[in-house]
């Protein structure tokens, strides 16, 4: 139960961060106590606000775009697998080359 509450909080917090990134230039200029209000919202989120935000906005949005989210997650996973394989190959080649050079300089090879 506590894990679910924390996950819900972090999902709601991430949504707030995205919204803040988009709206900050417009909101902070005209809102004198922006940072105090943000702290109040974060405290509210930590208590029961995250569950309300998740139930009212995040979950319905996620269910509406479930197929697209799944497609993007799979594409991201494939891209990450490709990049990690490339990194492994290039770092392995680089380490082999560095090791061979070190052995030559030490006159061990």
XYZ file of N, CA and C in Angstrom:
327
model
N 0.836 -1.196 0.000
C 0.000 0.000 0.000
C 0.870 1.244 0.000
N 1.938 1.239 0.803
C 2.824 2.392 0.854
C 3.582 2.564 -0.458
N 3.967 1.449 -1.070
C 4.670 1.506 -2.350
C 3.757 2.099 -3.417
N 2.501 1.687 -3.432
C 1.545 2.216 -4.410
C 1.343 3.717 -4.193
N 1.271 4.144 -2.944
C 1.095 5.566 -2.642
C 2.294 6.366 -3.142
N 3.504 5.833 -2.918
C 4.707 6.543 -3.366
C 4.813 6.577 -4.890
N 4.473 5.466 -5.545
C 4.496 5.458 -7.007
C 3.483 6.441 -7.578
N 2.312 6.486 -6.977
C 1.292 7.440 -7.413
C 1.796 8.865 -7.225
N 2.445 9.132 -6.096
C 3.000 10.461 -5.839
C 4.024 10.827 -6.902
N 4.959 9.912 -7.204
C 6.023 10.241 -8.156
C 5.484 10.408 -9.571
N 4.454 9.663 -9.922
C 3.830 9.844 -11.240
C 3.161 11.215 -11.299
N 2.442 11.577 -10.253
C 1.793 12.894 -10.207
C 2.850 14.004 -10.176
N 3.919 13.797 -9.433
C 5.009 14.784 -9.371
C 5.623 14.984 -10.758
N 5.848 13.885 -11.476
C 6.413 13.989 -12.831
C 5.474 14.761 -13.750
N 4.187 14.494 -13.629
C 3.207 15.249 -14.414
C 3.237 16.726 -14.084
N 3.373 17.035 -12.807
C 3.473 18.430 -12.377
C 4.732 19.085 -12.953
N 5.835 18.354 -12.959
C 7.089 18.890 -13.491
C 6.966 19.186 -14.987
N 6.314 18.298 -15.725
C 6.112 18.522 -17.162
C 5.236 19.750 -17.372
N 4.141 19.827 -16.631
C 3.240 20.980 -16.750
C 3.966 22.273 -16.367
N 4.764 22.199 -15.320
C 5.507 23.382 -14.882
C 6.508 23.817 -15.949
N 7.163 22.870 -16.589
C 8.121 23.212 -17.636
C 7.478 23.946 -18.789
N 6.244 23.581 -19.112
C 5.526 24.223 -20.212
C 4.953 25.569 -19.773
N 4.390 25.612 -18.578
C 3.649 26.797 -18.139
C 4.467 27.810 -17.338
N 5.649 27.437 -16.877
C 6.425 28.300 -15.986
C 6.632 29.717 -16.508
N 7.021 29.902 -17.763
C 7.225 31.282 -18.216
C 5.978 32.146 -18.094
N 4.816 31.548 -18.233
C 3.575 32.312 -18.175
C 3.083 32.507 -16.745
N 3.258 31.484 -15.918
C 2.700 31.503 -14.563
C 3.572 32.290 -13.596
N 4.875 32.032 -13.606
C 5.738 32.636 -12.589
C 5.833 34.153 -12.727
N 5.717 34.657 -13.938
C 5.822 36.111 -14.135
C 4.641 36.846 -13.509
N 3.455 36.265 -13.576
C 2.279 36.957 -13.084
C 1.802 36.495 -11.722
N 2.510 35.587 -11.090
C 2.064 35.008 -9.829
C 3.131 35.251 -8.776
N 2.869 36.214 -7.912
C 3.864 36.679 -6.941
C 4.359 35.578 -5.999
N 3.472 34.741 -5.528
C 3.831 33.705 -4.545
C 3.870 32.320 -5.183
N 4.437 32.246 -6.366
C 4.466 30.998 -7.123
C 5.154 29.875 -6.339
N 6.331 30.138 -5.791
C 7.093 29.087 -5.116
C 6.406 28.607 -3.840
N 5.776 29.503 -3.116
C 5.026 29.103 -1.919
C 3.837 28.228 -2.312
N 3.173 28.586 -3.393
C 2.040 27.791 -3.867
C 2.517 26.417 -4.331
N 3.684 26.374 -4.969
C 4.219 25.090 -5.431
C 4.505 24.176 -4.238
N 5.085 24.716 -3.183
C 5.347 23.921 -1.979
C 4.034 23.398 -1.396
N 3.014 24.253 -1.369
C 1.709 23.815 -0.852
C 1.141 22.683 -1.706
N 1.274 22.787 -3.017
C 0.782 21.735 -3.912
C 1.565 20.442 -3.683
N 2.874 20.544 -3.510
C 3.683 19.345 -3.268
C 3.304 18.662 -1.962
N 3.029 19.447 -0.931
C 2.590 18.867 0.348
C 1.234 18.196 0.173
N 0.322 18.859 -0.542
C -0.996 18.270 -0.813
C -0.846 16.979 -1.608
N 0.026 16.982 -2.627
C 0.270 15.770 -3.426
C 0.761 14.635 -2.535
N 1.642 14.965 -1.614
C 2.223 13.936 -0.758
C 1.173 13.295 0.148
N 0.169 14.043 0.515
C -0.852 13.479 1.401
C -1.887 12.711 0.591
N -2.901 13.325 0.076
C -3.899 12.582 -0.705
C -4.085 13.163 -2.099
N -3.398 14.219 -2.407
C -3.570 14.864 -3.714
C -3.108 14.021 -4.876
N -2.047 13.257 -4.678
C -1.524 12.436 -5.773
C -2.568 11.427 -6.235
N -3.270 10.824 -5.305
C -4.309 9.860 -5.667
C -5.420 10.547 -6.458
N -5.799 11.754 -6.040
C -6.845 12.496 -6.746
C -6.387 12.873 -8.160
N -5.171 13.377 -8.285
C -4.633 13.764 -9.598
C -4.532 12.540 -10.508
N -4.040 11.439 -9.951
C -3.898 10.220 -10.742
C -5.260 9.720 -11.218
N -6.221 9.665 -10.317
C -7.553 9.153 -10.665
C -8.293 10.050 -11.640
N -8.161 11.355 -11.456
C -8.932 12.310 -12.266
C -8.317 12.569 -13.630
N -6.983 12.649 -13.721
C -6.359 13.067 -14.980
C -5.397 12.040 -15.574
N -4.475 11.544 -14.789
C -3.396 10.727 -15.354
C -3.913 9.372 -15.837
N -4.667 8.663 -15.015
C -5.145 7.334 -15.408
C -6.040 7.383 -16.635
N -7.058 8.280 -16.684
C -7.889 8.334 -17.900
C -7.072 8.683 -19.154
N -6.123 9.564 -19.010
C -5.270 9.926 -20.147
C -4.435 8.730 -20.593
N -3.870 8.010 -19.637
C -3.061 6.830 -19.959
C -3.914 5.744 -20.616
N -5.131 5.537 -20.135
C -6.007 4.524 -20.734
C -6.425 4.908 -22.151
N -6.628 6.184 -22.378
C -7.003 6.663 -23.707
C -5.893 6.423 -24.725
N -4.651 6.579 -24.289
C -3.505 6.467 -25.203
C -2.678 5.209 -24.941
N -3.318 4.170 -24.422
C -2.612 2.954 -24.027
C -1.806 2.335 -25.169
N -2.406 2.210 -26.346
C -1.720 1.604 -27.483
C -0.498 2.398 -27.913
N -0.642 3.710 -27.941
C 0.481 4.569 -28.335
C 1.598 4.531 -27.294
N 1.235 4.507 -26.019
C 2.238 4.421 -24.954
C 3.000 3.105 -25.077
N 2.274 2.025 -25.328
C 2.911 0.712 -25.473
C 3.854 0.693 -26.679
N 3.403 1.278 -27.788
C 4.231 1.326 -28.997
C 5.506 2.125 -28.751
N 5.387 3.274 -28.101
C 6.559 4.102 -27.808
C 7.500 3.420 -26.822
N 6.939 2.720 -25.846
C 7.784 2.002 -24.877
C 8.570 0.898 -25.574
N 7.919 0.160 -26.474
C 8.617 -0.896 -27.210
C 9.686 -0.326 -28.131
N 9.374 0.778 -28.813
C 10.357 1.417 -29.693
C 11.546 1.916 -28.875
N 11.276 2.482 -27.710
C 12.355 2.957 -26.839
C 13.212 1.806 -26.354
N 12.576 0.689 -26.013
C 13.309 -0.491 -25.559
C 14.225 -1.013 -26.666
N 13.720 -1.078 -27.898
C 14.527 -1.548 -29.024
C 15.698 -0.602 -29.284
N 15.437 0.696 -29.248
C 16.494 1.686 -29.461
C 17.556 1.581 -28.373
N 17.123 1.425 -27.133
C 18.062 1.282 -26.026
C 18.892 0.008 -26.173
N 18.252 -1.095 -26.559
C 18.991 -2.350 -26.776
C 20.056 -2.170 -27.857
N 19.696 -1.500 -28.950
C 20.653 -1.259 -30.039
C 21.820 -0.398 -29.569
N 21.515 0.664 -28.838
C 22.576 1.570 -28.361
C 23.487 0.868 -27.358
N 22.909 0.055 -26.486
C 23.728 -0.676 -25.520
C 24.623 -1.710 -26.210
N 24.097 -2.366 -27.230
C 24.907 -3.337 -27.980
C 26.064 -2.619 -28.677
N 25.779 -1.462 -29.263
C 26.826 -0.671 -29.920
C 27.860 -0.196 -28.905
N 27.410 0.251 -27.755
C 28.326 0.695 -26.705
C 29.199 -0.459 -26.226
N 28.599 -1.619 -26.034
C 29.356 -2.785 -25.588
C 30.427 -3.149 -26.616
N 30.038 -3.176 -27.892
C 30.974 -3.536 -28.961
C 32.102 -2.516 -29.062
N 31.755 -1.231 -29.091
C 32.788 -0.202 -29.254
C 33.682 -0.109 -28.026
N 33.116 -0.256 -26.827
C 33.961 -0.189 -25.633
C 34.851 -1.424 -25.528
N 34.335 -2.572 -25.958
C 35.135 -3.789 -25.942
C 36.309 -3.666 -26.915
N 36.038 -3.139 -28.112
C 37.109 -2.923 -29.096
C 38.125 -1.917 -28.579
N 37.641 -0.856 -27.972
C 38.533 0.180 -27.443
C 39.403 -0.380 -26.325
N 38.813 -1.132 -25.412
C 39.587 -1.713 -24.314
C 40.621 -2.715 -24.828
N 40.246 -3.497 -25.822
C 41.201 -4.440 -26.408
C 42.378 -3.696 -27.032
N 42.082 -2.626 -27.736
C 43.122 -1.825 -28.376
C 44.032 -1.176 -27.327
N 43.428 -0.616 -26.293
C 44.224 0.012 -25.237
C 45.102 -1.012 -24.523
N 44.564 -2.190 -24.271
C 45.312 -3.246 -23.606
C 46.491 -3.700 -24.474
N 46.239 -3.868 -25.766
C 47.308 -4.268 -26.691
C 48.393 -3.204 -26.753
N 48.006 -1.944 -26.797
C 48.981 -0.850 -26.831
C 49.804 -0.823 -25.552
N 49.148 -1.022 -24.430
C 49.867 -1.025 -23.152
C 50.867 -2.175 -23.093
N 50.458 -3.347 -23.557
C 51.369 -4.496 -23.569
C 52.582 -4.254 -24.474
N 52.355 -3.624 -25.633
C 53.454 -3.313 -26.544
C 54.426 -2.331 -25.907
N 53.866 -1.311 -25.240
C 54.724 -0.312 -24.607
C 55.529 -0.920 -23.454
N 54.955 -1.879 -22.804
C 55.652 -2.559 -21.723
C 56.543 -3.703 -22.236
N 56.506 -3.910 -23.560
C 57.299 -4.956 -24.223
C 56.939 -6.363 -23.726
N 55.619 -6.532 -23.454
C 55.145 -7.832 -23.003
C 54.449 -8.604 -24.133
N 54.220 -7.949 -25.263
C 53.523 -8.644 -26.353
C 54.394 -8.712 -27.586
